CSV table of C-alpha atoms and ligand atoms in Angstrom, one decimal:
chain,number,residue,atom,x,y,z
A,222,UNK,CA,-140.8,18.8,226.9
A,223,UNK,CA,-142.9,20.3,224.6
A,224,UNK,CA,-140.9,20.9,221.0
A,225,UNK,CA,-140.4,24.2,219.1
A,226,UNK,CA,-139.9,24.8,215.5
A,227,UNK,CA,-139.3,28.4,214.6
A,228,UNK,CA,-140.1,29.6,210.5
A,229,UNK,CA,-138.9,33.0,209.6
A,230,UNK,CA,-140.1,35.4,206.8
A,231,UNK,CA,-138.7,38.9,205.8
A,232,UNK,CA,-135.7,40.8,207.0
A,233,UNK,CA,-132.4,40.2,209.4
A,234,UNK,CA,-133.9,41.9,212.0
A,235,UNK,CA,-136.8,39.5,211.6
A,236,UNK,CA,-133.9,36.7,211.8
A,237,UNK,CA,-132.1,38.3,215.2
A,238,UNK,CA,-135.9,38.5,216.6
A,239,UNK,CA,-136.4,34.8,215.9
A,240,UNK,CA,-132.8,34.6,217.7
A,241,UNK,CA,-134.4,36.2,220.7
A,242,UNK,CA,-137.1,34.2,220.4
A,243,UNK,CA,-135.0,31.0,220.7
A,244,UNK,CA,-133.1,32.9,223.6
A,245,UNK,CA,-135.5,33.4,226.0
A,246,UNK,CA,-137.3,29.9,225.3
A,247,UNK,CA,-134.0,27.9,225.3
A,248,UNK,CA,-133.5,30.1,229.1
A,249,UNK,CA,-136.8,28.4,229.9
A,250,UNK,CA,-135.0,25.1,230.1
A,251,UNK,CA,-138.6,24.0,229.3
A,252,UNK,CA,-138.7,23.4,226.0
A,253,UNK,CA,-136.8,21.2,222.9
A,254,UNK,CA,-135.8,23.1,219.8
A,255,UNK,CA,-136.6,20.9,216.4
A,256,UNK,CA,-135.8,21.2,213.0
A,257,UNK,CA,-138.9,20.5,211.4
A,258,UNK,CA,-142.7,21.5,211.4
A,259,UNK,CA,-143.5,17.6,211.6
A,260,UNK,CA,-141.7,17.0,215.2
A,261,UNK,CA,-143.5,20.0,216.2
A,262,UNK,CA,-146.4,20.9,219.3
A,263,UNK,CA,-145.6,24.4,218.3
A,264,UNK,CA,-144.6,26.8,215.7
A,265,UNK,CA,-144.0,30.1,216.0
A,266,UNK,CA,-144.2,32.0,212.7
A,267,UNK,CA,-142.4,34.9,212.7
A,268,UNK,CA,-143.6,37.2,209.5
A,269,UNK,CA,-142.7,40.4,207.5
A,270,UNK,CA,-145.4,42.6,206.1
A,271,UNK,CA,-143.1,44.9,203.5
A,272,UNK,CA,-144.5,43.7,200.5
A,273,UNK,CA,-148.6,41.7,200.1
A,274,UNK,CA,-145.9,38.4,198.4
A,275,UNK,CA,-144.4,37.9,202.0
A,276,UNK,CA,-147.5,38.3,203.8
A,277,UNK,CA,-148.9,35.9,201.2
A,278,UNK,CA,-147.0,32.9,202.0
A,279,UNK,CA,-146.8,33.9,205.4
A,280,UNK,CA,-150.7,33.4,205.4
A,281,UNK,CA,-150.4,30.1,203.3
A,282,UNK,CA,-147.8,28.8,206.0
A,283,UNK,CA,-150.5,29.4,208.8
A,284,UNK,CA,-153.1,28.1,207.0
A,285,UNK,CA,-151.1,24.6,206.7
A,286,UNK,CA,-150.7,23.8,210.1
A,287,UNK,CA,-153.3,25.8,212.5
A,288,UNK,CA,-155.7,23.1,212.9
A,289,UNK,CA,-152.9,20.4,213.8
A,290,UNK,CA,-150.1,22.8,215.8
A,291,UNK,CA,-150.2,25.5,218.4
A,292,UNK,CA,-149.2,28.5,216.4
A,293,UNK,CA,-148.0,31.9,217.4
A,294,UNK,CA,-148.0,34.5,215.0
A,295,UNK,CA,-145.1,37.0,215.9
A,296,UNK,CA,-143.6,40.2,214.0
A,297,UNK,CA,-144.8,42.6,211.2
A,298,UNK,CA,-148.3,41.0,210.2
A,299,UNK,CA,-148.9,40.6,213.8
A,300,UNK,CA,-149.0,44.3,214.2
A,301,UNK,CA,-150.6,45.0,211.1
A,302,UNK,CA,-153.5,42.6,211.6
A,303,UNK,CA,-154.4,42.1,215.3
A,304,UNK,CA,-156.8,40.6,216.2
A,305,UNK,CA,-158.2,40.1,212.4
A,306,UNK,CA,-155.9,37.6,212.6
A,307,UNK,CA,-158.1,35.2,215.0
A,308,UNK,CA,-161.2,36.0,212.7
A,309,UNK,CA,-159.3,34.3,209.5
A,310,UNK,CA,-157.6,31.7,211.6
A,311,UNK,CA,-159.7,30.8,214.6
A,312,UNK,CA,-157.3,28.1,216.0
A,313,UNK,CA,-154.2,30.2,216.0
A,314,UNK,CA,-153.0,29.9,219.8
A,315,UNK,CA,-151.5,33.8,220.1
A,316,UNK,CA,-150.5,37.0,218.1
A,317,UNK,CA,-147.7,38.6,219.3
A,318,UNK,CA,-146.1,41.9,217.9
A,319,UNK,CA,-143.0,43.5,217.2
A,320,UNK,CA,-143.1,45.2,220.4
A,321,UNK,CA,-144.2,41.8,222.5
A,322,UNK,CA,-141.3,39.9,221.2
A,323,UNK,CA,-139.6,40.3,224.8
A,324,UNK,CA,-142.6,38.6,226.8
A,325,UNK,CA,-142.9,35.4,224.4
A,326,UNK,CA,-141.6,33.4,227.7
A,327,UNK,CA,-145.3,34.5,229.2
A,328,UNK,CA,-147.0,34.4,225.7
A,329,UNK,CA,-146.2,30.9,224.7
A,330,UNK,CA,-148.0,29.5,228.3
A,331,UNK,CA,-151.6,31.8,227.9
A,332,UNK,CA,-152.1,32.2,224.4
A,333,UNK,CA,-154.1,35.3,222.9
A,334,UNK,CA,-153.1,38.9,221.8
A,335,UNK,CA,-150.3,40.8,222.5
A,336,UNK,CA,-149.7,43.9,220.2
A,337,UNK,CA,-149.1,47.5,220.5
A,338,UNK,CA,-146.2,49.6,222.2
A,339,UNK,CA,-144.7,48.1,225.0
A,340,UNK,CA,-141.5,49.9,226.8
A,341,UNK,CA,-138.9,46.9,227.4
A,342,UNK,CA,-136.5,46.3,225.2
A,343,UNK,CA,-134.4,43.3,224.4
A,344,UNK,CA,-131.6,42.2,227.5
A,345,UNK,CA,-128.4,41.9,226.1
A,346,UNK,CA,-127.6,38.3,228.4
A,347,UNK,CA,-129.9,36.3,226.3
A,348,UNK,CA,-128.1,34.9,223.5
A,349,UNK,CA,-128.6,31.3,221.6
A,350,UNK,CA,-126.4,31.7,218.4
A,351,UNK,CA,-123.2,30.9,218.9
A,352,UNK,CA,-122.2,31.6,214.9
A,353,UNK,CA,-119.2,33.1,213.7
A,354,UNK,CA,-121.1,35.6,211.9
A,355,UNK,CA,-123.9,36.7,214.2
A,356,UNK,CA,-126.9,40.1,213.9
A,357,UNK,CA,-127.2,43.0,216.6
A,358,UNK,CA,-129.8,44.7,216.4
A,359,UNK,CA,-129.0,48.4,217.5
A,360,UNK,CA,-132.0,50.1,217.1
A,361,UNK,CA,-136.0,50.0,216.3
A,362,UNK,CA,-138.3,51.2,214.4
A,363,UNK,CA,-138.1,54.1,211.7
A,364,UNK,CA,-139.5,57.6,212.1
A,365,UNK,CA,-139.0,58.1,207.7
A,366,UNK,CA,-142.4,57.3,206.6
A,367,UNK,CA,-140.7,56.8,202.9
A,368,UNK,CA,-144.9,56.6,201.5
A,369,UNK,CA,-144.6,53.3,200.0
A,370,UNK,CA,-143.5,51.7,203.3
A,371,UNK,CA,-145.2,49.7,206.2
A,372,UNK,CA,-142.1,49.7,208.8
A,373,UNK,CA,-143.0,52.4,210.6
A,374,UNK,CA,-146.6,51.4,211.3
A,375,UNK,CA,-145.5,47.9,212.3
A,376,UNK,CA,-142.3,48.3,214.2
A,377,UNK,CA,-143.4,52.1,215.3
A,378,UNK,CA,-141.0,55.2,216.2
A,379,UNK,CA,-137.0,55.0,216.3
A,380,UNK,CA,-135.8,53.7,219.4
A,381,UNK,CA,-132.1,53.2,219.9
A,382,UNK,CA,-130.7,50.7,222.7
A,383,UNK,CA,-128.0,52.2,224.8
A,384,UNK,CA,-124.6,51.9,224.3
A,385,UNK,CA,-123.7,50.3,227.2
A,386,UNK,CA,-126.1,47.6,226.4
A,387,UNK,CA,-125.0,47.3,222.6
A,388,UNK,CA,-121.1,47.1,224.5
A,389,UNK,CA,-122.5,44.2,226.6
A,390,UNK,CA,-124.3,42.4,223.8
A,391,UNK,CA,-121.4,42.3,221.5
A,392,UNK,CA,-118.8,41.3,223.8
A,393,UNK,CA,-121.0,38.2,224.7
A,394,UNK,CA,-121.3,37.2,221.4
A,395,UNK,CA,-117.6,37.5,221.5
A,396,UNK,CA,-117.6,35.2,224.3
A,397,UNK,CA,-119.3,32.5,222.5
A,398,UNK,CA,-116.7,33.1,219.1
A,399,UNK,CA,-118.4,35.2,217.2
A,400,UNK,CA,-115.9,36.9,214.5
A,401,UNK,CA,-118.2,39.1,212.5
A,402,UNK,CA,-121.2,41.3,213.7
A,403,UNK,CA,-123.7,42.7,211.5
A,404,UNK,CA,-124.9,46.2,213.4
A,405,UNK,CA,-129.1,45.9,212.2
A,406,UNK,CA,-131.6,48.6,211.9
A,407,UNK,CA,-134.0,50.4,209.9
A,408,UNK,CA,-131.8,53.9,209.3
A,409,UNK,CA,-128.4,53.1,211.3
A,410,UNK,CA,-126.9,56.7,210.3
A,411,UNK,CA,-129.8,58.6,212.5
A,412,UNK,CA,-128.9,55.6,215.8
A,413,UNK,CA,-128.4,58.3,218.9
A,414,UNK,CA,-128.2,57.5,222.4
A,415,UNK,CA,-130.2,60.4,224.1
A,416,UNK,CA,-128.5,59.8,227.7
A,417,UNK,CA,-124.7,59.5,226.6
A,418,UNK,CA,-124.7,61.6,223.5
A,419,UNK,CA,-123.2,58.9,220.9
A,420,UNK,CA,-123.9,59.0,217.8
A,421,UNK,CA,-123.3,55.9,215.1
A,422,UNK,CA,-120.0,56.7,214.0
A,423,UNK,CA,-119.1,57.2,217.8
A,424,UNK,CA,-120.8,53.8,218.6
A,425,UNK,CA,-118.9,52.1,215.8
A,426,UNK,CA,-115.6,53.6,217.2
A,427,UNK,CA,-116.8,52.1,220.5
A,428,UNK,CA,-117.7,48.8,219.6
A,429,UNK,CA,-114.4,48.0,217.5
A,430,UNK,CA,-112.5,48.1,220.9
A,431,UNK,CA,-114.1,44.7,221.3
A,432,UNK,CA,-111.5,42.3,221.4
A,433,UNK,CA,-112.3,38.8,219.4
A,434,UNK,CA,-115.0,40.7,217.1
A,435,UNK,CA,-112.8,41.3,213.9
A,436,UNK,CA,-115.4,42.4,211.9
A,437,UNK,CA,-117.9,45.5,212.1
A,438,UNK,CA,-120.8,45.6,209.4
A,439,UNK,CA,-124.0,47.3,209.2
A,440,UNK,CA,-127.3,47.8,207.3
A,441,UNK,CA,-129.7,50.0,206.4
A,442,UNK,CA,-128.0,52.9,205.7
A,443,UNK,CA,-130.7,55.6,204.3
A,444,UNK,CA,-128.9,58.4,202.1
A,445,UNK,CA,-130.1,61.3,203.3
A,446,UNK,CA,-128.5,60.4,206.7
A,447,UNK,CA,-125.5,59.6,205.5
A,448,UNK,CA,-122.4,61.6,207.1
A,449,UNK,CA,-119.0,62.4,206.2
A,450,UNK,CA,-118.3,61.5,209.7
A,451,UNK,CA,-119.5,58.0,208.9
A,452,UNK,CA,-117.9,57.7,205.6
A,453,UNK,CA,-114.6,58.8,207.3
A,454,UNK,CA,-114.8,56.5,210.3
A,455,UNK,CA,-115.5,53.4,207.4
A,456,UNK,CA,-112.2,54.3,205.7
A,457,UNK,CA,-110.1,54.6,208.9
A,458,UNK,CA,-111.4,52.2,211.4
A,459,UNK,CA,-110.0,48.8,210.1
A,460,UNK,CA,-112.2,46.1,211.9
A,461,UNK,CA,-115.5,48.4,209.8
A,462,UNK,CA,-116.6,46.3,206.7
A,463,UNK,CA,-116.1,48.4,203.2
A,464,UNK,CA,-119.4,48.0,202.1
A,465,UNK,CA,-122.4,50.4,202.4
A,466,UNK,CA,-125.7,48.8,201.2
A,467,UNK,CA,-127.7,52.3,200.5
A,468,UNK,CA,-131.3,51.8,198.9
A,469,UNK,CA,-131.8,54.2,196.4
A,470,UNK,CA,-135.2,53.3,195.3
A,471,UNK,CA,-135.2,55.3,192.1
A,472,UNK,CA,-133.1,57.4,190.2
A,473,UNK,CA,-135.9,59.7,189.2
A,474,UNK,CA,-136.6,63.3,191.5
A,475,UNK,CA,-140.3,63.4,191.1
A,476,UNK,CA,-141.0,59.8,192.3
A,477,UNK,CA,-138.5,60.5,194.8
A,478,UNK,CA,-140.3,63.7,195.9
A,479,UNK,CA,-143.3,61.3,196.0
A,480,UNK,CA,-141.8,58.5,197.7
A,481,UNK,CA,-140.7,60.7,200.8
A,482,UNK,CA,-137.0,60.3,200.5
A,483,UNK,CA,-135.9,63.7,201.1
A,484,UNK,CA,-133.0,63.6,198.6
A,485,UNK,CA,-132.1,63.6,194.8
A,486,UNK,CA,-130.5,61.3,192.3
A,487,UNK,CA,-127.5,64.0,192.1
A,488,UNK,CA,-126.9,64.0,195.9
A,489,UNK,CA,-127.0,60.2,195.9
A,490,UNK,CA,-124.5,60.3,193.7
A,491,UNK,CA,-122.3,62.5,195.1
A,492,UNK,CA,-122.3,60.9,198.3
A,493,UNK,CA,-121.6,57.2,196.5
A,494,UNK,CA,-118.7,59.0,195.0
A,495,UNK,CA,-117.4,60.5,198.1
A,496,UNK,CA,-117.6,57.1,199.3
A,497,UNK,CA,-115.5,55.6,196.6
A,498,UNK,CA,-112.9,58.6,196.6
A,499,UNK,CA,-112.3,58.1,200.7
A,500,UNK,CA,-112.6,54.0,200.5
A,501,UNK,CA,-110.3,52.2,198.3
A,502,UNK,CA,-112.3,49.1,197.3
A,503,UNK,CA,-115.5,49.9,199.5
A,504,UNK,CA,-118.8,47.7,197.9
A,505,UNK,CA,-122.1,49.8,198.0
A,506,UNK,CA,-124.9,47.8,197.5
A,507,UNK,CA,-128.5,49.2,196.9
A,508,UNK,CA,-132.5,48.3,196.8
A,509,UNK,CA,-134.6,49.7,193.8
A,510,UNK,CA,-138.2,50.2,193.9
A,511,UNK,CA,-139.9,49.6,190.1
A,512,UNK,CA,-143.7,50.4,189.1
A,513,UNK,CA,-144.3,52.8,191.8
A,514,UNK,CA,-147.6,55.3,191.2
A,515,UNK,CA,-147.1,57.4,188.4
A,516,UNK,CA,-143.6,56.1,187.4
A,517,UNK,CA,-144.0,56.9,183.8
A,518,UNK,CA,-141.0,55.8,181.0
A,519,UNK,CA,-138.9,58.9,181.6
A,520,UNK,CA,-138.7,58.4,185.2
A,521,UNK,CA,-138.0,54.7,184.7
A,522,UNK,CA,-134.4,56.0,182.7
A,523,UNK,CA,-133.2,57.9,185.3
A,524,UNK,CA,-133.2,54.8,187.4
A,525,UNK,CA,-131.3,53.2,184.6
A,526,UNK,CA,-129.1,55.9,184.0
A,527,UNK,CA,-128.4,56.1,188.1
A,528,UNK,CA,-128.0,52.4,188.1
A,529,UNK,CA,-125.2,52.6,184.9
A,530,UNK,CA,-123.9,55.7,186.6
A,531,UNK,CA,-123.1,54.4,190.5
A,532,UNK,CA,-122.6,51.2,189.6
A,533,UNK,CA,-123.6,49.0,192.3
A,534,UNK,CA,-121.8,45.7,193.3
A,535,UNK,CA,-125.1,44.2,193.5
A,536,UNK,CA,-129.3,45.2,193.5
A,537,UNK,CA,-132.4,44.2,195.1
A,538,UNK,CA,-135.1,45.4,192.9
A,539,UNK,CA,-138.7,44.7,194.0
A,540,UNK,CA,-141.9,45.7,192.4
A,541,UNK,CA,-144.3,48.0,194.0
A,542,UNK,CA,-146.1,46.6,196.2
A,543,UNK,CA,-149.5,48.8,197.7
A,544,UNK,CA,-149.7,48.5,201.7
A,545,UNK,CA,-153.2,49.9,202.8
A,546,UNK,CA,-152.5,52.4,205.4
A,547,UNK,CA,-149.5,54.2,203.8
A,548,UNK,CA,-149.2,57.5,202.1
A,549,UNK,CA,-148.6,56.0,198.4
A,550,UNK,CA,-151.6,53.6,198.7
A,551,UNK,CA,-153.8,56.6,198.5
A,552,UNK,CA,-152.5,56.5,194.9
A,553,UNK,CA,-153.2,55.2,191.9
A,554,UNK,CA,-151.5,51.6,192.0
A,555,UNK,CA,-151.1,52.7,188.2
A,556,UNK,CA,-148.2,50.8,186.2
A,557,UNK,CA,-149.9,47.1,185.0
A,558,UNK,CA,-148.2,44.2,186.4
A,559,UNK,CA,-146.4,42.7,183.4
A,560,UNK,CA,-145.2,46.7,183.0
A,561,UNK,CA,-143.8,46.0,186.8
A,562,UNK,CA,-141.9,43.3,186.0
A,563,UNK,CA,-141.1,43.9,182.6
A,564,UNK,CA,-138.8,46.7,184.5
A,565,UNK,CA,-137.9,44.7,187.3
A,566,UNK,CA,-135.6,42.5,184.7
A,567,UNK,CA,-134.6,45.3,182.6
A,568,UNK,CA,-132.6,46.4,185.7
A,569,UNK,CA,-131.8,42.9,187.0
A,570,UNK,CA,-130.4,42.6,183.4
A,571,UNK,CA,-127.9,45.6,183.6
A,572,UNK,CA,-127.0,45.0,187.4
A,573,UNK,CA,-126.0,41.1,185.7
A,574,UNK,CA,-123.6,42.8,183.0
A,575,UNK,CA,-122.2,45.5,186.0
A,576,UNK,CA,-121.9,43.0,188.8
A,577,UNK,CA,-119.8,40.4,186.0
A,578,UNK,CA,-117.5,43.6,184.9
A,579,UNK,CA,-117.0,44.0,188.7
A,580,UNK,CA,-116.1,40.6,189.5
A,581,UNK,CA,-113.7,40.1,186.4
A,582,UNK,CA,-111.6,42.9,187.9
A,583,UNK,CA,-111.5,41.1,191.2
A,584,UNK,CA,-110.0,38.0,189.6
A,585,UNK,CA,-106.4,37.4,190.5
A,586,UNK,CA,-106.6,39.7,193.1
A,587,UNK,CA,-105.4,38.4,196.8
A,588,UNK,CA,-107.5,39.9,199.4
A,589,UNK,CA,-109.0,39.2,203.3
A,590,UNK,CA,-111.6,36.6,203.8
A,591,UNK,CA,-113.1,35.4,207.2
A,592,UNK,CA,-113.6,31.7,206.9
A,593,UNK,CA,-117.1,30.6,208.2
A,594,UNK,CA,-117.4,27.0,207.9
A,595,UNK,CA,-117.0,23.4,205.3
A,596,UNK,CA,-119.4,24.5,202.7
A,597,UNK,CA,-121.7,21.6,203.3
A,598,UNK,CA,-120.9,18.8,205.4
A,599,UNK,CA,-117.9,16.8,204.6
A,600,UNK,CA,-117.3,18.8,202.0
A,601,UNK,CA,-113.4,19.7,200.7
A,602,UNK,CA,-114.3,23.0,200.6
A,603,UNK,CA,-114.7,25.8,203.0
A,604,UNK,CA,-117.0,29.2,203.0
A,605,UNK,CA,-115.6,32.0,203.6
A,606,UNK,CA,-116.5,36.0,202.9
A,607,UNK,CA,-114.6,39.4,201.8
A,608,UNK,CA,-114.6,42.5,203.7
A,609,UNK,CA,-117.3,43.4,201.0
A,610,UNK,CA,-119.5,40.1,201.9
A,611,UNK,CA,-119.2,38.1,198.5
A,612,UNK,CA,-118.5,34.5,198.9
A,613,UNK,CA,-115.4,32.9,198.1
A,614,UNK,CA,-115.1,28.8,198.5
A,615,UNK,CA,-110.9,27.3,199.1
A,616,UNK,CA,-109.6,24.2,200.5
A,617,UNK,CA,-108.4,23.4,203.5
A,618,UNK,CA,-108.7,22.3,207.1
A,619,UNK,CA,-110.8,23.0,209.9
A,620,UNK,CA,-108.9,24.7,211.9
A,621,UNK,CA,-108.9,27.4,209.5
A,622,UNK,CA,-112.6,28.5,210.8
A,623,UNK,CA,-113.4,31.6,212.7
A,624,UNK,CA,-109.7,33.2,210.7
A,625,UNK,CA,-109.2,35.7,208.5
A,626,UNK,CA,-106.6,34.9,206.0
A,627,UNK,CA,-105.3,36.4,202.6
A,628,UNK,CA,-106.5,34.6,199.6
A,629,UNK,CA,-105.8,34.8,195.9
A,630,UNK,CA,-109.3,34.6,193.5
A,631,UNK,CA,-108.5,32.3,191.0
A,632,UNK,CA,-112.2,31.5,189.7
A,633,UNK,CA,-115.6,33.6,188.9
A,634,UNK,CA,-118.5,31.0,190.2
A,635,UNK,CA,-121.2,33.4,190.1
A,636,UNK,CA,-122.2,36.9,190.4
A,637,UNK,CA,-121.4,36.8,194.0
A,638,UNK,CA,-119.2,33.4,194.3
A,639,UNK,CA,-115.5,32.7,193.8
A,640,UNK,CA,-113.3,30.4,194.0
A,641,UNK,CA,-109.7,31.1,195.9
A,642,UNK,CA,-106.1,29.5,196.9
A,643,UNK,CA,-104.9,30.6,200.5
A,644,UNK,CA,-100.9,32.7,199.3
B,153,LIG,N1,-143.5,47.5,197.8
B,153,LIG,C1,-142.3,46.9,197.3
B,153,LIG,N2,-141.1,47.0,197.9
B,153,LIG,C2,-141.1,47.7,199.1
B,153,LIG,N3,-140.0,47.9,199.9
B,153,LIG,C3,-140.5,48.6,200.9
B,153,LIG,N4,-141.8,48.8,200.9
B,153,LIG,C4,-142.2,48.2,199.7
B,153,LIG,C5,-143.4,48.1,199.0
B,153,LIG,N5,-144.6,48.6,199.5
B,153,LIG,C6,-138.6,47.5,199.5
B,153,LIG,C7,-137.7,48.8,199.5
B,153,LIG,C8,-136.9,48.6,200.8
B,153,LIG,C9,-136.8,47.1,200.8
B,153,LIG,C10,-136.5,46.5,202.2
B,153,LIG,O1,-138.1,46.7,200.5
B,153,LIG,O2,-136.9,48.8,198.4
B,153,LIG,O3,-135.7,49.2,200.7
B,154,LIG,FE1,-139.3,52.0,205.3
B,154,LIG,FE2,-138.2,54.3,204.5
B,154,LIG,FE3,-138.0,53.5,207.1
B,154,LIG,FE4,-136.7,52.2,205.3
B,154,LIG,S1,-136.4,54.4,205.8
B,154,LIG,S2,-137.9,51.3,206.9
B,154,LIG,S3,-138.0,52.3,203.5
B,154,LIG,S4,-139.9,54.1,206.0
């Protein structure tokens, strides 16, 4: 049997392709799945092309083991590069893009390029992870075109999968014990199937019907999407994490005018305070975009000011990044570097000071956690997450796993870590 080891860059829908991946091999009955490059004949790489630092050590990755392994490059950088990719790495054994990701059964026996639109979608039977916690993807692609970003190019127009098929998916997966879902796609809000008429707050109101599947959480919400209908369904349906993670990007109008995001810093935070009026609790959760062309001081503050205003439980701040093909890298790439970064921790700083202020409030508080499994092996302890997916460690015994059960936070461990005692 020949032996597969599968590296991941980038995103969660990057992860629940690799799951596919390891789905439609492991249905092969062909090959052996190992847990190194070493015991390897072949690695498949499957990359992310959002920002030049994750195609970087994608490309380093390759580079390491293309003249000893078959690789196969799957995912973002696939699309982006093509065939340019046999021209830097001669050796490499086949591309495959986002779209191709269903055929890698074919793929990994002939080799060579696979890229472009293709119609089929993933089948909901094939399924390898049989986690707890566990991704569904719901639908592809992203018809935005925010300037600054690549998705669209690489994983093409919106595409959602049918509710029937979404139904089927998750109620395997609830088969095989999973507890929690994560719902995955680029803007989740605008999900619509065309035949049935559902939109996502319908679909969610489906899929909670699930027996076995406690918990319902999903990501990316974009703002300007973002419904009362769906806020309402978040605060009434109870299986429906409290936790929105809503990229804001920036706090200032003009770079937002300029980034493509079709709304305002006000109307974001209206909508984060609607949230937090209707959801007792709820997390929101956001992704911030520093250094972007012509992001001069002044609109730097707003971003401050919009971060000390909303609040966030936590931020993923990335520096601009220019990705040739986009609107925004017909810009100036103007802010320096050390300018970049120099505002990437200014942020990080007063997110640090926000998310501690949170979580001091949180301590002595007795709330829901699903327990996932002994923190490490043999260890005392056991993992387990809130409804608003921070991490809290207790004692206790195995058969607590895969149950949700009330816990008292007795100890801060880090920003997102706590320590608990089961009431
Ligand atoms: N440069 C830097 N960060 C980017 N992101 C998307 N495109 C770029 C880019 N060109 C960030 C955005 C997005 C997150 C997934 O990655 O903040 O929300
Ligand atoms: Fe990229 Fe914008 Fe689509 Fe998100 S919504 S994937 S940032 S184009």
């Amino acid at each position: 049997m020949e032996k597969i080891f599968i590296r991941t860059f980038g995103c969660q829908m990057n992860e629940y392709d690799s799951e596919r991946i390891a789905g439609i091999l492991a249905k092969e009955g062909k090959y052996e799945f190992v847990n190194t490059e070493t015991q390897a004949d072949i690695i498949i790489v499957n990359t992310c092309s959002v920002r030049q630092h994750a195609e970087d050590r994608a490309l380093s990755y390759i580079g390491r083991y293309v003249n000893s392994k078959k690789v196969i490059v799957a995912g973002c950088m696939a699309e982006n590069y093509k065939s340019k990719l046999f021209i830097k790495y001669p050796k490499l054994f086949a591309i495959v893009g986002t779209f191709n990701i269903p055929y890698i059964d074919k793929i990994i026996k002939k080799g060579g390029l696979y890229t472009g639109e293709n119609k089929d979608l993933y089948k909901p039977d094939i399924i390898r992870n049989k986690s707890i916690k566990s991704y569904l993807t719901i639908m592809q692609g992203c018809n935005n075109f925010c300037s600054y970003c690549i998705v669209p190019y690489v994983r093409g127009r919106e595409r959602s999968r049918p509710v029937s098929e979404i139904v089927q998916e998750l109620k395997i997966l609830a088969d095989n014990g999973c507890k929690e879902v994560m719902l995955l796609g680029q803007n989740v809000n605008s999900y619509f199937d065309e035949n049935k008429k559902v939109n996502f707050p319908q679909l969610l109101k489906e899929l909670v019907k699930i027996d076995g599947i406690e918990r319902i959480r999903f990501m990316t919400s974009h703002p300007k999407d973002l419904s009362d209908e769906l806020i309402e369904t978040v605060a009434t349906e109870k299986k429906l994490c409290k936790h929105f993670h809503l990229p804001v990007q920036s706090g200032s109008d003009h770079v937002l005018e300029l980034m493509n995001r079709n709304y305002t810093s006000s109307s974001y935070i209206e909508k984060t305070s609607k949230i937090r009026k209707l959801i007792k609790d709820v997390a929101i959760t956001t992704d911030i975009l520093v250094g972007f062309p012509c992001e001069n001081e002044k609109d730097f503050e707003d971003t401050v000011k919009l971060v000390k205003t909303v609040r966030f439980d936590d931020a993923f701040v990335f520096k601009y990044s220019v990705r040739q093909g986009t609107e925004a890298a017909k810009l100036n790439d103007d802010v320096p570097e050390t300018e970049k970064l120099r505002r990437l921790n200014y942020i990080l700083e007063i997110q640090k000071k926000i998310s501690e202020d949170i979580n001091k409030r949180f301590l002595g508080r007795i709330v829901d956690v699903l327990v996932l499994d002994r923190s490490f092996k043999n260890s005392l302890e056991f993992k387990a997450t809130t409804e608003t997916n921070k991490k809290v460690y207790i004692k206790g015994t195995d058969e607590m796993i895969g149950k949700i059960l009330k816990v008292k936070i007795t100890e801060i461990r880090s920003t997102d870590a706590f320590g608990g005692e089961i009431v």
